[in-house]
PDB file of N, CA, C and O in Angstrom:
ATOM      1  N   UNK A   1     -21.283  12.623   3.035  1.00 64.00           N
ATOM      2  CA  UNK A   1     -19.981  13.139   2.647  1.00 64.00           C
ATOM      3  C   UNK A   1     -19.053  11.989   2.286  1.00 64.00           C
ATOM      4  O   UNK A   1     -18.779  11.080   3.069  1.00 64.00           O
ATOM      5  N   UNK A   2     -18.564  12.099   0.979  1.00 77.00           N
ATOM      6  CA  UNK A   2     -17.928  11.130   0.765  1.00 77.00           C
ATOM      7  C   UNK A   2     -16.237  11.419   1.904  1.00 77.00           C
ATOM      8  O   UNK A   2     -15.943  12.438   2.529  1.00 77.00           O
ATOM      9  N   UNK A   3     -15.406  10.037   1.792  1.00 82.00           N
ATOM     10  CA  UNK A   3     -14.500   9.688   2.433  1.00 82.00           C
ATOM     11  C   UNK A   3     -12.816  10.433   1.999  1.00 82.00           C
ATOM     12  O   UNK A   3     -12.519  10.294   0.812  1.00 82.00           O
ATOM     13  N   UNK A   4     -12.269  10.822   2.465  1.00 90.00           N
ATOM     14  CA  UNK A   4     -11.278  11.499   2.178  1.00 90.00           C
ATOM     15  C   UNK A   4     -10.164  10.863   2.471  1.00 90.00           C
ATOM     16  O   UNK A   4      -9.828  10.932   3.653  1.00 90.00           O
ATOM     17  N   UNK A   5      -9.341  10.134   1.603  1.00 93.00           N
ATOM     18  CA  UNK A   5      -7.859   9.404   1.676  1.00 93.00           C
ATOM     19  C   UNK A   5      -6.808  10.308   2.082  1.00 93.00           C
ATOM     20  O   UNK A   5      -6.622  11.376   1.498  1.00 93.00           O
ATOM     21  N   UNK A   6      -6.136   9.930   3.033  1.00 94.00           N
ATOM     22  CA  UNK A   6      -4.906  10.687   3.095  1.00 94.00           C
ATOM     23  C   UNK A   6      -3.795  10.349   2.128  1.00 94.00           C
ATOM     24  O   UNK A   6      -3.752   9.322   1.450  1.00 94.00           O
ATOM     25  N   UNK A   7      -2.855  11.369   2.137  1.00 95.00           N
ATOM     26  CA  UNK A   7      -2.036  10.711   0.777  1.00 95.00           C
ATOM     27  C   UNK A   7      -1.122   9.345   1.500  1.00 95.00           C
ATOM     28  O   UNK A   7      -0.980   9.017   2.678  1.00 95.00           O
ATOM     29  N   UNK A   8      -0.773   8.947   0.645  1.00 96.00           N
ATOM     30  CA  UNK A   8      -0.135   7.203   0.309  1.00 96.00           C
ATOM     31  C   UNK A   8      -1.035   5.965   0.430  1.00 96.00           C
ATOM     32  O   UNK A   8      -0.768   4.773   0.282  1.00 96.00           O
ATOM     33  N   UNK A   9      -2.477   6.757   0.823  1.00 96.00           N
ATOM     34  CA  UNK A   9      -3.122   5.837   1.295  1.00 96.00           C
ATOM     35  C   UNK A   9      -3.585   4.705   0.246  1.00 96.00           C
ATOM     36  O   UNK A   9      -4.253   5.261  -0.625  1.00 96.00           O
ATOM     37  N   UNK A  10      -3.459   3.096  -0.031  1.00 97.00           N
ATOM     38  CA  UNK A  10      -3.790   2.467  -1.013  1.00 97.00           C
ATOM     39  C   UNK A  10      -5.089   1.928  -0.860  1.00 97.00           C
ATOM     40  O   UNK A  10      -5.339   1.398   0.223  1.00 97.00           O
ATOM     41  N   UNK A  11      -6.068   1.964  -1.837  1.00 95.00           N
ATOM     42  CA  UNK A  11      -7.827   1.689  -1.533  1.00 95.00           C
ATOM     43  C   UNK A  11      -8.575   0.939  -2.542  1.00 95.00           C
ATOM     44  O   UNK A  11      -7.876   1.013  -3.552  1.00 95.00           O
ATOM     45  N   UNK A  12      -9.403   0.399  -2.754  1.00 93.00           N
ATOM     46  CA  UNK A  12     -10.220  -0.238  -3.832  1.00 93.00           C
ATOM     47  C   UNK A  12     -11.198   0.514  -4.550  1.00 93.00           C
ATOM     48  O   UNK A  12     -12.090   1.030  -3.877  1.00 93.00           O
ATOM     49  N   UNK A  13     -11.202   0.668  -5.743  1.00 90.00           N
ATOM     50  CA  UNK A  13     -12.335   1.386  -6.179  1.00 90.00           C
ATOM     51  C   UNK A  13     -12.981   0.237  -7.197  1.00 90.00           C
ATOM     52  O   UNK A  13     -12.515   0.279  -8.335  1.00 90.00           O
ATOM     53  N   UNK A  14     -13.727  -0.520  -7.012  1.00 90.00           N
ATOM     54  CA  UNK A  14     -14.330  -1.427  -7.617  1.00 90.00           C
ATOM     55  C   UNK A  14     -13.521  -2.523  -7.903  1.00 90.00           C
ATOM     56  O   UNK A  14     -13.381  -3.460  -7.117  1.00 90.00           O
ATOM     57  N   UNK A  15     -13.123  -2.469  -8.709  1.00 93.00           N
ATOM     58  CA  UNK A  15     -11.548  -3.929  -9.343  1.00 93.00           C
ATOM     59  C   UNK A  15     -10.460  -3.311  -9.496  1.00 93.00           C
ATOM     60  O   UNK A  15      -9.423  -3.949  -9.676  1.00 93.00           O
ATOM     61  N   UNK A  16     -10.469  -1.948  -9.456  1.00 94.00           N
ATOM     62  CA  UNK A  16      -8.898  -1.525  -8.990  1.00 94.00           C
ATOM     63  C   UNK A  16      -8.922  -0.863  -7.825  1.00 94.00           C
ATOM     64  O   UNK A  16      -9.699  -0.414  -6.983  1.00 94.00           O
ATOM     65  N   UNK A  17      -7.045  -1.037  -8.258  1.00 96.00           N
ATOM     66  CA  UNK A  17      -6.186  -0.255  -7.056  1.00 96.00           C
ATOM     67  C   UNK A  17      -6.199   1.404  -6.932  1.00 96.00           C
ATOM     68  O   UNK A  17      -6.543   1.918  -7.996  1.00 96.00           O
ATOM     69  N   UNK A  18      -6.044   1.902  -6.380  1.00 95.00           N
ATOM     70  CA  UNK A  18      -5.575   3.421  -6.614  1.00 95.00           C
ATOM     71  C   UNK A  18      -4.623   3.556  -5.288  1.00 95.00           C
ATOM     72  O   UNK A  18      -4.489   2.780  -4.342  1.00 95.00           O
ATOM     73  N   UNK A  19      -4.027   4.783  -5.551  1.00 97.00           N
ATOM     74  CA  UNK A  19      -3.118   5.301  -4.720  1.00 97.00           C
ATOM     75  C   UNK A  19      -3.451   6.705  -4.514  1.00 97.00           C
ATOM     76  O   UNK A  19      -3.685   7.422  -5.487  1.00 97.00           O
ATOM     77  N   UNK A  20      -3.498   7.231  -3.114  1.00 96.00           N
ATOM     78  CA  UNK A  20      -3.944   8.983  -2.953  1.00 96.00           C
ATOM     79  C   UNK A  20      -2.426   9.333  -2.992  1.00 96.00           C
ATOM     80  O   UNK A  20      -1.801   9.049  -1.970  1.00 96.00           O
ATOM     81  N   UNK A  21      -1.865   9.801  -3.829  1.00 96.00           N
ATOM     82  CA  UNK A  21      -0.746  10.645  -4.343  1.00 96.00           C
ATOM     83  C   UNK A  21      -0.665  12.007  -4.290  1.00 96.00           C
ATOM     84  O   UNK A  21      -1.251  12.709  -5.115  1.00 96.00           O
ATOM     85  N   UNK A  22       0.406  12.726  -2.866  1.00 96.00           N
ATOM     86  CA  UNK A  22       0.685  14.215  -2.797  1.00 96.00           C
ATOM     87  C   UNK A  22       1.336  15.184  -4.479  1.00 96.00           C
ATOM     88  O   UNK A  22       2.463  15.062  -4.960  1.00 96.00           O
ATOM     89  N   UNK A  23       0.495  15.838  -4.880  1.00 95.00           N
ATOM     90  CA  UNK A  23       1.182  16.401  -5.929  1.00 95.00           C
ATOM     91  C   UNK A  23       0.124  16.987  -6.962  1.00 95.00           C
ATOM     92  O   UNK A  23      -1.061  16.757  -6.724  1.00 95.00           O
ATOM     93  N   UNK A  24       0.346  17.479  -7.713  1.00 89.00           N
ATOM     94  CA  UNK A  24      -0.732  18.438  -8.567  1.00 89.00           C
ATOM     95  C   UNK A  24      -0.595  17.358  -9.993  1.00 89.00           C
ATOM     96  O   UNK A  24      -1.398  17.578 -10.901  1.00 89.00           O
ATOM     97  N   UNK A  25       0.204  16.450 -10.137  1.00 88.00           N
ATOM     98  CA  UNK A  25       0.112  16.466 -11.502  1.00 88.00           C
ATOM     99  C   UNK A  25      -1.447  15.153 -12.126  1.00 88.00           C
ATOM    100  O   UNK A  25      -1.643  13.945 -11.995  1.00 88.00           O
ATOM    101  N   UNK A  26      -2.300  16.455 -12.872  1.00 88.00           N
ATOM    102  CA  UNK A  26      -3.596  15.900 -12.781  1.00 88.00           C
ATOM    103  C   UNK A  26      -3.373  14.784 -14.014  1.00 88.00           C
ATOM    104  O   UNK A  26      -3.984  13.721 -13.905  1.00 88.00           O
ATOM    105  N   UNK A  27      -2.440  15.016 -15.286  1.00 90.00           N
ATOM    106  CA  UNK A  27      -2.533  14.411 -16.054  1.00 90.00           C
ATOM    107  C   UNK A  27      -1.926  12.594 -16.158  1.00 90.00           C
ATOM    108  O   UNK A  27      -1.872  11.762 -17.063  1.00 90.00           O
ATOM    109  N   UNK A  28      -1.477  12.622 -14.406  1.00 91.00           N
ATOM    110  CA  UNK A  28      -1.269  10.994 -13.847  1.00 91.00           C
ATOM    111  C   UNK A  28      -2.604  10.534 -13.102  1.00 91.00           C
ATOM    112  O   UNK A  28      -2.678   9.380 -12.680  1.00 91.00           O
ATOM    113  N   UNK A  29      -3.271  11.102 -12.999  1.00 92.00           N
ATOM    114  CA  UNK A  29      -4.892  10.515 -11.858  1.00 92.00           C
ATOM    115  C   UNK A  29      -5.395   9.602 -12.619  1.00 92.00           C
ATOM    116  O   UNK A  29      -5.321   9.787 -13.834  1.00 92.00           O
ATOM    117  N   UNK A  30      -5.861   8.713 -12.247  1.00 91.00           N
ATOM    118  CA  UNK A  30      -6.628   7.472 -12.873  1.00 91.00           C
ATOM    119  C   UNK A  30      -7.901   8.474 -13.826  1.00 91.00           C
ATOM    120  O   UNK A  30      -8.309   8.196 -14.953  1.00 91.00           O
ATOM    121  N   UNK A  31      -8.369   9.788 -12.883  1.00 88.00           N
ATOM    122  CA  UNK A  31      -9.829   9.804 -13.450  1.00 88.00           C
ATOM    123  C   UNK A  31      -9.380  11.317 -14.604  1.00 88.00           C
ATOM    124  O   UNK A  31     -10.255  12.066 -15.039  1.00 88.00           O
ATOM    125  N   UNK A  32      -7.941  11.485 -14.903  1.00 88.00           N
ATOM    126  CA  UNK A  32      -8.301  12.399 -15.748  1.00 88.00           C
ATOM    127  C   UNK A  32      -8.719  12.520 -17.217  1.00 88.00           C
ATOM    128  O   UNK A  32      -8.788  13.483 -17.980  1.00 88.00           O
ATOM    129  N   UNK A  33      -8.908  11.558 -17.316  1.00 82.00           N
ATOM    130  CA  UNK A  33      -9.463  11.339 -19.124  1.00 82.00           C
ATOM    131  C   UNK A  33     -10.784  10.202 -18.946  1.00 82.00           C
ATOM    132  O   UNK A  33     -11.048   9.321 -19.763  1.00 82.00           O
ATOM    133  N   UNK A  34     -11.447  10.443 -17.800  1.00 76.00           N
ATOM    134  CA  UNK A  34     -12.604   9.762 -17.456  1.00 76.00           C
ATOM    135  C   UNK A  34     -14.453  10.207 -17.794  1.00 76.00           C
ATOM    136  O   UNK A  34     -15.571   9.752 -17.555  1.00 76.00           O
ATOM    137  N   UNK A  35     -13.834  11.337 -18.463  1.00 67.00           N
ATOM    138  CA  UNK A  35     -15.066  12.431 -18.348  1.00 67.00           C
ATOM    139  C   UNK A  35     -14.766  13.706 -18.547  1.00 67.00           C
ATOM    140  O   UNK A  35     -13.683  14.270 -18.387  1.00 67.00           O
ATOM    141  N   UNK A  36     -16.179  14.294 -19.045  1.00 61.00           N
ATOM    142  CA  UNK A  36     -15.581  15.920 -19.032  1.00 61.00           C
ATOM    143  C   UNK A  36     -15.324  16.585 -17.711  1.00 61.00           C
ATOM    144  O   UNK A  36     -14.988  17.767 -17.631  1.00 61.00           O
ATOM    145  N   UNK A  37     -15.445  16.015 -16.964  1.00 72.00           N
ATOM    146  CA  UNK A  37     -15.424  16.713 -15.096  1.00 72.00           C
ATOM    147  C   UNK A  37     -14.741  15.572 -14.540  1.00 72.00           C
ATOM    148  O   UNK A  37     -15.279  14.470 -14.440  1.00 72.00           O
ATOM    149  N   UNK A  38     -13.404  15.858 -14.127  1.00 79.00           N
ATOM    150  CA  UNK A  38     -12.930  14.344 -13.149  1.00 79.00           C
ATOM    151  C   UNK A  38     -13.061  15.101 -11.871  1.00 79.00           C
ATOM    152  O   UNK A  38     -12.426  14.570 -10.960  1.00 79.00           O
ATOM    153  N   UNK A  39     -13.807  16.366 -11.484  1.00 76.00           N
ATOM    154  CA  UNK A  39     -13.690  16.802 -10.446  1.00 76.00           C
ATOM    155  C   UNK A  39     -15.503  16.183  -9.333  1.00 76.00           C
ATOM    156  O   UNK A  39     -15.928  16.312  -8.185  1.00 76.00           O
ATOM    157  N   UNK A  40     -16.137  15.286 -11.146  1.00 76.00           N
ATOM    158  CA  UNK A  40     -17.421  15.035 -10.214  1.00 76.00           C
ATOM    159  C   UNK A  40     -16.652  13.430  -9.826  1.00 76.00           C
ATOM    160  O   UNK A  40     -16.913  12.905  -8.744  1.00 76.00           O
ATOM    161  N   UNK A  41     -16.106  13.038 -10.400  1.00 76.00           N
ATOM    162  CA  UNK A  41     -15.583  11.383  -9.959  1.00 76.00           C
ATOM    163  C   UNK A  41     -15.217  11.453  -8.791  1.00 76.00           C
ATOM    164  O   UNK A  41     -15.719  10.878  -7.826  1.00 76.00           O
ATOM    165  N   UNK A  42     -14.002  12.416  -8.821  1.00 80.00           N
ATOM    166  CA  UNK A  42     -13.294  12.837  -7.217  1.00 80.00           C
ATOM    167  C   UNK A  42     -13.874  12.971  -6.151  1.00 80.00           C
ATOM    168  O   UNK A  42     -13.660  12.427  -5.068  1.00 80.00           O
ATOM    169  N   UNK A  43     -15.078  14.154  -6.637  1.00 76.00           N
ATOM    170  CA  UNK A  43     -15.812  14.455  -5.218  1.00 76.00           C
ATOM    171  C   UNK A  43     -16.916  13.317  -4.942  1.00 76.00           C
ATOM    172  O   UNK A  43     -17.416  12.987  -3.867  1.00 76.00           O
ATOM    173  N   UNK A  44     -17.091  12.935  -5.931  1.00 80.00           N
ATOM    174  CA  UNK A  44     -18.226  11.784  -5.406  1.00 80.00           C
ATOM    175  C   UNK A  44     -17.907  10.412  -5.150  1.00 80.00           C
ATOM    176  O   UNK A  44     -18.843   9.621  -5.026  1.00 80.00           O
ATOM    177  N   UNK A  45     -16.525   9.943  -5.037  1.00 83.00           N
ATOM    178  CA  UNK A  45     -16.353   8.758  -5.429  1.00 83.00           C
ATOM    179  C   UNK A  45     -15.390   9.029  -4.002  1.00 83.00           C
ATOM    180  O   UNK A  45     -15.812   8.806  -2.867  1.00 83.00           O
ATOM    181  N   UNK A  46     -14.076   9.533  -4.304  1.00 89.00           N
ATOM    182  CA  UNK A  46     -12.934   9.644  -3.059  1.00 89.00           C
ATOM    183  C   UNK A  46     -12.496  10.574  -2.629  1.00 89.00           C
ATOM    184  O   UNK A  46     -11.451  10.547  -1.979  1.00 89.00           O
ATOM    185  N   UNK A  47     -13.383  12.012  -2.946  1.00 89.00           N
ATOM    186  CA  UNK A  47     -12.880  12.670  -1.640  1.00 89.00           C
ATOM    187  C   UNK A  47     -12.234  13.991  -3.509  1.00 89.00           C
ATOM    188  O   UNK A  47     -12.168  13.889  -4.734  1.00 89.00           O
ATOM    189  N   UNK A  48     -11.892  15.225  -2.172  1.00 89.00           N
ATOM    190  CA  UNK A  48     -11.969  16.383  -3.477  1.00 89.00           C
ATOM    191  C   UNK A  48      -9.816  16.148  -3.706  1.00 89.00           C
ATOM    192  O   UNK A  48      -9.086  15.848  -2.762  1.00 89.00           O
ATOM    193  N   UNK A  49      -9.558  16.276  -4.460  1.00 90.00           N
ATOM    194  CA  UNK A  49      -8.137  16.703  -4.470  1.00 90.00           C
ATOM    195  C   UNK A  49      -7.296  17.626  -4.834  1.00 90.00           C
ATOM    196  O   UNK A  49      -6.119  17.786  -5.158  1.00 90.00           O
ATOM    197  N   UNK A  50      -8.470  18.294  -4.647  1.00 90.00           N
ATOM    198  CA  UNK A  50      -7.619  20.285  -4.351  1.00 90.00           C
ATOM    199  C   UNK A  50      -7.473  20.692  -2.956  1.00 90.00           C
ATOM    200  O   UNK A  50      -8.339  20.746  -2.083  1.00 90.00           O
ATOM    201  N   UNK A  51      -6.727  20.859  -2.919  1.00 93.00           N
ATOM    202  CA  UNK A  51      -6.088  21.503  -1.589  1.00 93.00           C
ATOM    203  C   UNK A  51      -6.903  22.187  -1.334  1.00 93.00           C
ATOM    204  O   UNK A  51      -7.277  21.764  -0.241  1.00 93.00           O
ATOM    205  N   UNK A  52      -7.533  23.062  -1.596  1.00 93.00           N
ATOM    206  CA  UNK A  52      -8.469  24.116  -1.000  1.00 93.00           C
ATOM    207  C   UNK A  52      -9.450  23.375  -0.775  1.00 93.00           C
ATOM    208  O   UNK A  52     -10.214  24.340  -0.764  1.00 93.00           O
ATOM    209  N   UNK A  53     -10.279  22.330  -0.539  1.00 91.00           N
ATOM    210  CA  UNK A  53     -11.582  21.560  -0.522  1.00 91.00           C
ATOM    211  C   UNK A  53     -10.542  20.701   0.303  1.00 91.00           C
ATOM    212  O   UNK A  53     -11.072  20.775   1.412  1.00 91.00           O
ATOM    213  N   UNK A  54      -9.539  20.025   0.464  1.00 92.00           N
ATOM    214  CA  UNK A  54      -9.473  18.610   1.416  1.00 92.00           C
ATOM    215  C   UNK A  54      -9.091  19.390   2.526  1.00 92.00           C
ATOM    216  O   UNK A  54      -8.771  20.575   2.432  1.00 92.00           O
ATOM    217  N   UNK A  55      -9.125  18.626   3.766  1.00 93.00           N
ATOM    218  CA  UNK A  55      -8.799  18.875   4.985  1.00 93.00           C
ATOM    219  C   UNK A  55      -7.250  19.118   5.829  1.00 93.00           C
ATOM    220  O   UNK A  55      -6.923  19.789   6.808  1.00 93.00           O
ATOM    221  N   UNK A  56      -6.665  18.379   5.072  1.00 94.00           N
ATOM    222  CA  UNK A  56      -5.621  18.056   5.240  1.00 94.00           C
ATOM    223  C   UNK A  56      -4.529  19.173   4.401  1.00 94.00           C
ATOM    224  O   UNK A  56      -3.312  19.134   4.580  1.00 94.00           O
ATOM    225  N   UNK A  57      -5.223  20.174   3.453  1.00 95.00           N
ATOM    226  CA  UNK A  57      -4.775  21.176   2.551  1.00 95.00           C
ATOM    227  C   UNK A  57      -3.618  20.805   1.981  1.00 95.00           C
ATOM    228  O   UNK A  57      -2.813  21.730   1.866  1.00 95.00           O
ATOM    229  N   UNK A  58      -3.106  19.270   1.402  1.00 95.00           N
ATOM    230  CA  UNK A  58      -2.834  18.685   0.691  1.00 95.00           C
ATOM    231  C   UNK A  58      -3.433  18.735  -1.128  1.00 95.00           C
ATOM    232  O   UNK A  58      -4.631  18.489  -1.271  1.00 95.00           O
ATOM    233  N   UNK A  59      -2.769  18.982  -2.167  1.00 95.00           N
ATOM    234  CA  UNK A  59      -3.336  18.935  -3.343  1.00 95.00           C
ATOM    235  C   UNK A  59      -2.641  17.174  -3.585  1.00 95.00           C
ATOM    236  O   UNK A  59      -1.471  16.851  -3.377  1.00 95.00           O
ATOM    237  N   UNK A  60      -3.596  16.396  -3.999  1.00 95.00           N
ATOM    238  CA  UNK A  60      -3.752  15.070  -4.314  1.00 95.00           C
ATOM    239  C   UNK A  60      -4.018  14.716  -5.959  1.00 95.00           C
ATOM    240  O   UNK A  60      -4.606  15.340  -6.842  1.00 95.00           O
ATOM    241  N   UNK A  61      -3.498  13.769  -5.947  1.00 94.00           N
ATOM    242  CA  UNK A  61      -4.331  12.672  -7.675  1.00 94.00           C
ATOM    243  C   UNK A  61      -4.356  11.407  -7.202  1.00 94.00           C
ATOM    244  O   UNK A  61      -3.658  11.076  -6.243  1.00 94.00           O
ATOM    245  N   UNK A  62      -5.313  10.422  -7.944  1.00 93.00           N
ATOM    246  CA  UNK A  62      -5.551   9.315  -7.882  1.00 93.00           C
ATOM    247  C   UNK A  62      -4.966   8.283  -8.820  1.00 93.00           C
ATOM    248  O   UNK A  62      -5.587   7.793  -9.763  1.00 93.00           O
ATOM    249  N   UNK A  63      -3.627   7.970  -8.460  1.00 94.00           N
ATOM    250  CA  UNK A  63      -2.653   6.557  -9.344  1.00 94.00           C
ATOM    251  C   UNK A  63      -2.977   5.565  -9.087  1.00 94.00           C
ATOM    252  O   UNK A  63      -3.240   5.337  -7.906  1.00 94.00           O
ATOM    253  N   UNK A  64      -3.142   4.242 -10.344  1.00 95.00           N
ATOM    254  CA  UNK A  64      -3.733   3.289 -10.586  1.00 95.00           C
ATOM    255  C   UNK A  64      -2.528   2.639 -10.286  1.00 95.00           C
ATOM    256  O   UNK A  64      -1.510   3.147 -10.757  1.00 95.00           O
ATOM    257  N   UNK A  65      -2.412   1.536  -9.545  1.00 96.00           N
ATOM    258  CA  UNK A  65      -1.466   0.931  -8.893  1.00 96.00           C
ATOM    259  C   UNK A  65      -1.487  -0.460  -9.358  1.00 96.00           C
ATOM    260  O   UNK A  65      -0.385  -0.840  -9.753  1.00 96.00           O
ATOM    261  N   UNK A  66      -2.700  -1.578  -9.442  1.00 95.00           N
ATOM    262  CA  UNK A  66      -2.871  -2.493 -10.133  1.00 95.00           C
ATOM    263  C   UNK A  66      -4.838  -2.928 -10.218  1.00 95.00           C
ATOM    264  O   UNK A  66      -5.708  -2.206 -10.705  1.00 95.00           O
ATOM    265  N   UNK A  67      -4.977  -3.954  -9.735  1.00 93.00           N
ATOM    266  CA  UNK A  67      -6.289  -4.462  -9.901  1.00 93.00           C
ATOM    267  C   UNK A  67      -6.277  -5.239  -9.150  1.00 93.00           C
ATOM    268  O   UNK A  67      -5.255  -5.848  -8.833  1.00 93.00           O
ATOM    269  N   UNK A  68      -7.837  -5.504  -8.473  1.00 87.00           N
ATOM    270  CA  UNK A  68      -8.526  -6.537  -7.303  1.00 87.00           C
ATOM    271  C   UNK A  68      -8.539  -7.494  -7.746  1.00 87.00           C
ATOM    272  O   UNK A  68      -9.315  -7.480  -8.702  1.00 87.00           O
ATOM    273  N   UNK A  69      -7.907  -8.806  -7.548  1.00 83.00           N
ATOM    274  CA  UNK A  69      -7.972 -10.216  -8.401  1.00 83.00           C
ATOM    275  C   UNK A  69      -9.411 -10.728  -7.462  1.00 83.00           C
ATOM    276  O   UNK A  69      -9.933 -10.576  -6.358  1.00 83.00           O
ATOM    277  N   UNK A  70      -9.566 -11.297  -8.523  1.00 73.00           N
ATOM    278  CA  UNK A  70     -11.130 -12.068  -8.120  1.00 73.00           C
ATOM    279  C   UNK A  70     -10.449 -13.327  -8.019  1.00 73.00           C
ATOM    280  O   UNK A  70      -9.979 -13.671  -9.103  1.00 73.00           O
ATOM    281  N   UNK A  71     -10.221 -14.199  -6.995  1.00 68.00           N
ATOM    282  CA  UNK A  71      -9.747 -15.276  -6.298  1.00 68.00           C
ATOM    283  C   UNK A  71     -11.277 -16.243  -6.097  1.00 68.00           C
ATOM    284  O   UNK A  71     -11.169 -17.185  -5.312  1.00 68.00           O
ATOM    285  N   UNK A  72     -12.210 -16.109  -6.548  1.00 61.00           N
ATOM    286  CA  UNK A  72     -13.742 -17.150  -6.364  1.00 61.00           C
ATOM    287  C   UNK A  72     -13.546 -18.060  -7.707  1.00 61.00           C
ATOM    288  O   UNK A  72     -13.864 -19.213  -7.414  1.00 61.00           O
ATOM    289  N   UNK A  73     -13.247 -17.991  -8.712  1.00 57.00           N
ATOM    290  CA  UNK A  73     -13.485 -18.715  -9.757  1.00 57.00           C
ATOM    291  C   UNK A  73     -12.316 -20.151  -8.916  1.00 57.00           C
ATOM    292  O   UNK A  73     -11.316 -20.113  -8.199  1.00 57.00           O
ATOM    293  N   UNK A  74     -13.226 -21.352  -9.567  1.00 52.00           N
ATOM    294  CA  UNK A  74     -12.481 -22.294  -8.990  1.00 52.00           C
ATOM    295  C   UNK A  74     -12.058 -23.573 -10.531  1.00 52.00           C
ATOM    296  O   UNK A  74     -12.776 -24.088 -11.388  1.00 52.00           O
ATOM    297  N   UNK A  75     -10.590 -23.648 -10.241  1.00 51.00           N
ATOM    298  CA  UNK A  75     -10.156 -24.208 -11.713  1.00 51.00           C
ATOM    299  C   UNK A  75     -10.913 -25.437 -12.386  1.00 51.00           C
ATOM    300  O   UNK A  75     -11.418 -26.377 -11.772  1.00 51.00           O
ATOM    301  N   UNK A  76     -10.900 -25.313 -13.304  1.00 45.00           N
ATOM    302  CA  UNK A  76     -11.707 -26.871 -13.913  1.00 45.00           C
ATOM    303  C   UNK A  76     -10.896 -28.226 -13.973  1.00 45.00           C
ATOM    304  O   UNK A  76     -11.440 -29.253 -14.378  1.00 45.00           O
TER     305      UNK A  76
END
């Protein structure tokens, strides 16, 4: 079972940021123009964000907040 963010919660999804954001509006989620289904990203990646599927019966979206800096490269 994937992991379920509570809202405000800030998390890494590979090299970005996201934010679990209380609110319906789907057309701010990082994953809504990700695919024809952002409901398989959601459920498989962070958790469902319909209120009727999360626990917390919170309706959620996923806001892109910034990016994971890769701090290993070392200057020339």
């Amino acid at each position: 079972m994937v992991k379920e963010f509570k809202s405000g919660t800030i998390f890494e999804l590979g090299r970005v940021l996201l934010r679990c954001t209380k609110g319906s509006d789907c057309t701010k989620c990082y994953f809504f123009d990700k695919g024809s289904s952002c409901t398989v990203f959601t459920s498989e990646m962070v958790g469902p964000c319909s209120s009727v599927k999360r626990d917390d019966r919170e309706h959620v979206f996923f806001e892109k907040v910034g990016e994971v800096c890769d701090n290993s490269e070392e200057d020339s």
